[in-house]
Coordinates of C-alpha atoms and ligand atoms in Angstrom, one line a residue:
M1136 CA -33.9 24.5 26.0
T1137 CA -35.3 25.1 22.5
R1138 CA -38.5 27.2 22.7
T1139 CA -41.5 26.6 20.4
L1140 CA -42.9 30.0 19.3
A1141 CA -46.6 30.4 18.4
P1142 CA -47.4 31.5 14.8
D1143 CA -48.7 34.9 15.9
D1144 CA -47.4 38.5 16.2
V1145 CA -45.8 37.8 19.6
G1146 CA -44.1 34.6 18.3
I1147 CA -42.8 36.3 15.2
A1148 CA -41.5 39.4 17.1
E1149 CA -39.6 37.0 19.5
A1150 CA -38.2 35.0 16.6
A1151 CA -37.0 38.3 14.9
R1152 CA -35.5 39.5 18.2
L1153 CA -33.6 36.2 18.7
L1154 CA -32.3 36.3 15.1
A1155 CA -31.1 39.9 15.5
A1156 CA -29.2 38.8 18.6
G1157 CA -27.3 36.2 16.5
E1158 CA -29.4 33.2 17.7
L1159 CA -30.7 30.5 15.5
V1160 CA -34.5 30.1 14.9
A1161 CA -36.0 27.3 12.8
F1162 CA -39.0 28.6 10.7
P1163 CA -41.5 27.0 8.3
T1164 CA -41.3 27.6 4.6
E1165 CA -43.5 25.9 2.0
T1166 CA -40.8 23.5 1.2
V1167 CA -39.2 22.3 4.5
Y1168 CA -38.4 24.0 7.8
G1169 CA -35.3 26.2 7.5
L1170 CA -32.6 26.6 10.2
G1171 CA -32.4 30.4 10.1
G1172 CA -29.6 32.7 11.1
D1173 CA -28.5 36.2 10.1
A1174 CA -26.7 35.8 6.8
R1175 CA -24.6 38.9 7.5
D1176 CA -23.3 37.5 10.8
D1177 CA -20.2 35.2 10.6
R1178 CA -20.9 33.8 14.0
A1179 CA -24.5 33.1 13.5
V1180 CA -23.7 31.3 10.2
A1181 CA -20.9 29.3 11.9
R1182 CA -23.5 28.2 14.5
I1183 CA -25.8 26.9 11.7
Y1184 CA -23.0 24.6 10.5
E1185 CA -22.3 23.6 14.1
A1186 CA -26.0 22.9 15.0
K1187 CA -26.4 20.8 11.9
G1188 CA -23.1 19.0 12.4
R1189 CA -22.3 19.6 8.8
P1190 CA -19.0 18.0 7.9
S1191 CA -18.2 20.7 5.4
F1192 CA -19.2 24.3 4.6
N1193 CA -21.6 23.7 1.8
P1194 CA -22.9 27.0 0.7
L1195 CA -26.3 28.0 2.1
I1196 CA -29.5 29.5 0.6
V1197 CA -30.2 33.1 1.5
H1198 CA -33.9 33.8 2.1
L1199 CA -35.4 37.3 1.3
P1200 CA -38.9 38.7 1.2
D1201 CA -39.0 39.8 -2.4
L1202 CA -37.2 40.4 -5.6
V1203 CA -36.4 44.0 -4.7
A1204 CA -34.5 42.8 -1.6
V1205 CA -32.7 40.1 -3.8
E1206 CA -31.5 42.7 -6.2
K1207 CA -29.6 44.5 -3.4
I1208 CA -27.4 41.5 -2.8
A1209 CA -27.2 39.8 -6.2
R1210 CA -27.2 40.6 -10.0
V1211 CA -30.4 39.3 -11.5
G1212 CA -29.9 38.5 -15.2
P1213 CA -32.7 38.5 -17.8
K1214 CA -33.7 34.9 -17.5
A1215 CA -33.5 35.0 -13.7
Q1216 CA -35.7 38.1 -13.8
M1217 CA -38.3 36.2 -15.8
L1218 CA -38.2 33.1 -13.5
A1219 CA -38.4 35.3 -10.4
Q1220 CA -41.4 37.1 -11.8
A1221 CA -43.1 33.8 -12.6
F1222 CA -42.2 31.7 -9.6
W1223 CA -41.4 33.9 -6.6
P1224 CA -42.5 33.7 -3.9
G1225 CA -42.2 29.9 -4.3
P1226 CA -40.0 26.8 -4.2
L1227 CA -37.4 28.1 -6.6
T1228 CA -33.8 28.9 -5.7
L1229 CA -31.7 31.0 -8.1
V1230 CA -27.9 30.9 -8.0
L1231 CA -26.9 34.5 -8.9
P1232 CA -23.7 36.5 -9.1
L1233 CA -23.1 38.1 -5.7
R1234 CA -22.8 41.9 -5.6
E1235 CA -19.6 43.4 -4.3
G1236 CA -20.1 44.7 -0.8
A1237 CA -23.5 42.9 -0.3
G1238 CA -22.6 42.2 3.3
I1239 CA -23.3 38.5 3.1
S1240 CA -20.9 36.4 5.3
P1241 CA -18.4 34.5 3.2
L1242 CA -19.4 31.4 5.2
V1243 CA -22.8 31.6 3.5
T1244 CA -21.4 31.4 0.0
A1245 CA -18.4 29.2 1.1
G1246 CA -16.3 31.8 -0.5
L1247 CA -18.0 31.5 -4.0
Q1248 CA -18.7 34.6 -6.1
T1249 CA -22.3 33.4 -6.4
V1250 CA -25.1 33.3 -4.0
A1251 CA -28.2 31.0 -3.9
V1252 CA -31.4 33.0 -3.1
R1253 CA -34.9 32.2 -2.5
V1254 CA -38.1 34.1 -1.8
P1255 CA -40.3 31.7 0.2
A1256 CA -44.1 31.8 -0.1
H1257 CA -45.1 30.6 3.4
P1258 CA -46.9 33.4 5.1
L1259 CA -45.0 32.9 8.4
A1260 CA -41.7 33.0 6.5
Q1261 CA -42.7 36.2 4.8
R1262 CA -43.8 37.8 8.1
L1263 CA -40.6 36.7 9.8
L1264 CA -38.4 38.0 7.0
R1265 CA -40.1 41.4 7.1
A1266 CA -40.0 41.6 10.9
F1267 CA -36.3 40.7 10.9
G1268 CA -35.6 43.1 8.0
G1269 CA -32.5 41.3 6.7
P1270 CA -31.3 38.2 4.8
L1271 CA -31.7 34.8 6.5
A1272 CA -29.3 32.0 5.7
A1273 CA -31.3 28.8 6.1
P1274 CA -30.5 25.2 5.2
S1275 CA -33.0 22.6 6.1
A1276 CA -33.5 22.3 9.8
N1277 CA -32.1 18.8 10.3
P1278 CA -28.9 17.4 11.5
S1279 CA -26.6 16.7 8.6
G1280 CA -27.3 13.4 6.8
R1281 CA -30.9 13.2 8.1
V1282 CA -34.2 13.7 6.3
S1283 CA -35.4 17.3 6.0
P1284 CA -38.1 18.3 8.6
T1285 CA -41.6 19.2 7.5
Q1286 CA -43.1 19.7 10.9
T1287 CA -42.1 21.4 14.2
A1288 CA -41.8 18.0 15.9
H1289 CA -39.3 16.8 13.3
V1290 CA -37.2 20.0 13.9
L1291 CA -37.3 19.4 17.7
E1292 CA -36.4 15.7 17.3
G1293 CA -33.1 16.6 15.6
L1294 CA -32.2 20.0 17.0
T1295 CA -33.6 20.4 20.5
G1296 CA -31.0 22.1 22.7
R1297 CA -29.0 23.2 19.6
I1298 CA -31.1 26.1 18.5
A1299 CA -32.9 28.9 20.4
A1300 CA -36.4 28.4 19.0
V1301 CA -38.7 27.0 16.4
L1302 CA -41.5 29.0 14.9
D1303 CA -44.4 26.6 14.8
G1304 CA -46.1 26.7 11.4
G1305 CA -47.6 23.2 11.2
A1306 CA -46.8 21.0 8.3
C1307 CA -45.0 22.3 5.2
A1308 CA -47.0 22.4 2.0
V1309 CA -44.3 21.3 -0.4
G1310 CA -42.3 19.0 1.8
L1311 CA -39.5 18.8 -0.6
E1312 CA -36.6 21.3 -0.9
S1313 CA -36.6 24.0 -3.5
T1314 CA -35.5 23.5 -7.1
I1315 CA -32.1 25.1 -7.6
V1316 CA -31.1 26.6 -11.0
V1317 CA -28.6 28.9 -12.6
A1318 CA -30.6 30.9 -15.1
D1319 CA -28.1 33.0 -17.0
P1320 CA -26.6 32.9 -19.5
E1321 CA -27.5 29.2 -20.0
P1322 CA -30.1 27.6 -17.7
L1323 CA -28.7 24.8 -15.6
L1324 CA -30.5 22.6 -13.1
L1325 CA -28.4 22.1 -9.9
R1326 CA -31.0 20.4 -7.8
P1327 CA -34.5 19.1 -8.7
G1328 CA -37.0 20.1 -6.1
G1329 CA -40.4 21.6 -5.3
L1330 CA -40.8 23.4 -8.6
P1331 CA -41.1 20.8 -11.4
V1332 CA -38.5 20.9 -14.2
E1333 CA -41.1 20.8 -16.9
V1334 CA -42.8 23.9 -15.5
L1335 CA -39.4 25.7 -15.6
E1336 CA -38.7 24.6 -19.1
A1337 CA -42.1 25.7 -20.3
A1338 CA -41.4 29.2 -18.8
L1339 CA -37.9 29.4 -20.3
G1340 CA -39.0 28.0 -23.6
E1341 CA -35.8 25.9 -23.7
P1342 CA -34.6 22.7 -22.1
L1343 CA -32.8 22.8 -18.8
A1344 CA -29.3 21.3 -18.8
V1345 CA -28.6 19.2 -15.8
G1346 CA -25.5 20.4 -13.9
G1347 CA -23.7 18.8 -11.0
D1348 CA -24.4 20.4 -7.6
A1349 CA -22.0 23.2 -8.0
G1350 CA -22.0 23.8 -4.3
K1351 CA -20.6 20.4 -3.6
P1352 CA -17.0 20.1 -4.7
T1353 CA -16.2 16.7 -6.0
S1354 CA -12.5 16.9 -6.0
P1355 CA -10.2 18.5 -3.4
G1356 CA -9.0 21.2 -5.8
Q1357 CA -12.3 22.1 -7.4
L1358 CA -13.1 24.9 -5.0
A1359 CA -9.5 25.6 -4.0
S1360 CA -9.1 28.7 -6.1
H1361 CA -12.0 30.3 -4.2
Y1362 CA -10.2 30.0 -0.9
A1363 CA -6.6 29.5 -2.0
P1364 CA -4.4 32.4 -0.9
E1365 CA -1.5 33.6 -3.1
A1366 CA 0.9 32.4 -0.3
V1367 CA 1.9 28.8 0.2
L1368 CA 0.0 27.1 3.1
R1369 CA 1.3 24.6 5.6
L1370 CA -1.1 22.9 7.9
N1371 CA -0.9 21.4 11.4
A1372 CA 2.0 23.6 12.3
P1373 CA 2.9 23.7 16.0
E1374 CA 5.0 26.8 15.4
A1375 CA 6.1 29.1 12.7
L1376 CA 9.2 28.4 10.6
Q1377 CA 11.3 31.4 9.6
G1378 CA 9.4 33.7 7.3
E1379 CA 6.0 32.1 7.9
V1380 CA 2.9 34.0 9.1
L1381 CA 1.4 31.7 11.7
V1382 CA -2.3 31.6 12.2
G1383 CA -2.8 30.3 15.8
F1384 CA -5.5 28.4 17.5
G1385 CA -5.9 28.0 21.3
P1386 CA -2.5 27.2 22.9
V1387 CA -0.6 27.7 19.6
K1388 CA -0.1 31.5 19.5
G1389 CA 0.4 33.1 16.1
A1390 CA 0.6 36.5 14.5
L1391 CA -3.1 36.0 13.8
M1392 CA -5.5 33.9 15.8
L1393 CA -8.4 31.7 14.6
S1394 CA -9.6 31.7 18.3
E1395 CA -7.6 32.6 21.4
S1396 CA -9.7 30.3 23.5
G1397 CA -9.7 27.4 21.1
D1398 CA -13.4 27.9 20.3
L1399 CA -14.3 26.2 17.1
V1400 CA -17.4 28.3 16.4
E1401 CA -15.3 31.4 16.6
A1402 CA -12.6 29.8 14.5
A1403 CA -15.1 28.8 11.8
S1404 CA -16.6 32.3 11.8
R1405 CA -13.1 33.8 11.3
L1406 CA -11.6 31.3 8.9
F1407 CA -12.0 33.1 5.6
Q1408 CA -11.1 36.4 7.1
M1409 CA -7.9 35.0 8.6
L1410 CA -6.9 33.4 5.3
R1411 CA -7.3 36.8 3.6
E1412 CA -5.4 38.7 6.3
A1413 CA -2.6 36.1 6.5
D1414 CA -2.2 36.3 2.7
R1415 CA -1.9 40.1 2.9
L1416 CA 0.7 39.8 5.7
A1417 CA 2.7 37.1 3.9
G1418 CA 2.8 39.1 0.7
P1419 CA 3.4 37.7 -2.8
G1420 CA 5.2 34.4 -2.7
G1421 CA 5.0 34.3 1.1
R1422 CA 4.2 31.5 3.4
I1423 CA 1.4 30.9 5.8
A1424 CA 1.3 28.2 8.5
F1425 CA -1.9 27.1 10.3
A1426 CA -1.9 25.7 13.9
P1427 CA -3.5 22.3 14.3
V1428 CA -7.3 22.4 14.6
P1429 CA -9.0 19.4 16.2
E1430 CA -10.9 17.1 13.7
T1431 CA -14.1 17.3 15.8
G1432 CA -17.3 19.3 15.4
L1433 CA -16.7 22.4 13.2
G1434 CA -13.0 21.5 13.2
R1435 CA -13.7 18.9 10.5
A1436 CA -15.2 21.6 8.3
I1437 CA -12.4 24.0 9.1
N1438 CA -9.8 21.4 8.2
D1439 CA -11.7 20.5 5.1
R1440 CA -11.5 24.1 3.9
L1441 CA -7.9 24.4 4.9
R1442 CA -7.0 21.3 3.0
R1443 CA -8.7 22.7 -0.1
A1444 CA -6.9 26.0 0.4
A1445 CA -3.6 24.2 0.7
A1446 CA -4.2 21.9 -2.2
P1447 CA -2.1 22.6 -5.3
R1448 CA -4.0 24.7 -7.9
G1449 CA -5.6 22.8 -10.8
V1450 CA -5.9 19.5 -8.9
Ligands
TXA354 O1 -36.2 24.4 0.1 C1 -35.1 24.7 0.4 O2 -34.3 25.1 -0.5 C2 -34.7 24.7 1.9 C3 -35.6 25.7 2.6 C4 -35.2 25.8 4.1 O3 -35.5 27.0 2.0 N1 -33.3 24.9 2.0 C5 -32.4 24.1 1.6 O4 -31.1 24.5 1.9 O5 -32.6 23.0 1.1 P1 -29.8 23.5 1.9 O6 -28.7 24.2 2.6 O7 -30.2 22.1 2.5 O8 -29.5 23.3 0.4 C6 -28.6 24.3 -0.2 C7 -28.2 23.8 -1.5 C8 -27.0 22.9 -1.4 O9 -27.1 21.8 -2.2 C9 -25.9 23.8 -2.0 O10 -24.9 23.1 -2.5 C10 -26.6 24.7 -3.0 O11 -27.9 24.9 -2.4 N2 -26.0 26.0 -3.1 C11 -26.0 27.0 -2.3 N3 -25.3 28.1 -2.7 C12 -24.9 27.7 -3.9 C13 -24.1 28.3 -4.9 N4 -23.6 29.6 -4.8 N5 -23.8 27.7 -6.1 C14 -24.3 26.4 -6.2 N6 -25.1 25.7 -5.3 C15 -25.3 26.4 -4.2
MG355 MG1 -30.7 19.8 3.4

């Protein structure tokens, strides 16, 4: 079911075609294999979470061919500029302010105002990005909770039947995920990785403070303000109470629908959009109710985000 594509012009053209059709294609980078999908396509991004069986919508890294492409979607501050010049292409991910109207799916950033970007050095990743001509969201190509894949066989072990294809690039040179940093205004290490901290500090000329992984909320309310609508949210609602805007799912019909057919991939891809629309319909001080969503597959992630959105502010 999952095809292995050869590392040649034909394989790359086919990989780019599949990605443009909203399919998922694993591809080699110098760090680990990435599970690629069109970062502008809510559905493709929802499929990434589903294929990995990720229990929550951790934000994903966006892969682009060069700094010029990065500047179109994110604001690159002075220290980030310097690091990009020094280490891209390479195993460095920069967390940058997302540009307004960049066209990146809110599922990629998990609703944050920042975006993690990386310019991979692997020649096949470079050729694929240029053939595809757009941003690729790509977490490591492994089921959630497993070790990252550094060979095509590892990718197939974990994801056969769950993705359209894997572009075969042999073994990854780095074999360890990229180093993730915030550069401006104060440099902060979010994840140690393929680019050593000492090398970064030498380039910056200052020590790198160690931050928590900002992408992983540690308390239910930490990210709430990013999703939380103005309106009050009620979950697991079988029907609307008076004055509530009901967001339905499957058999529970609402003014808005996460998915008519009860499809969790569709529901995930529409979640942030529905939150926004429901908030607009409810108006200031209004109330929103969400139909029950099953706690299976992507439903767990949807419910996780809904609980955060419903959590009181400042928790
Ligand atoms: O080497 C790599 O970085 C590989 C290859 C495929 O490029 N990708 C990778 O992606 O490791 P992933 O999804 O496994 O790791 C993404 C990390 C997560 O820990 C996430 O929390 C963090 O990046 N992240 C993404 N966006 C973020 C943001 N806006 N702010 C803070 N952290 C972010
Ligand atoms: Mg990973």
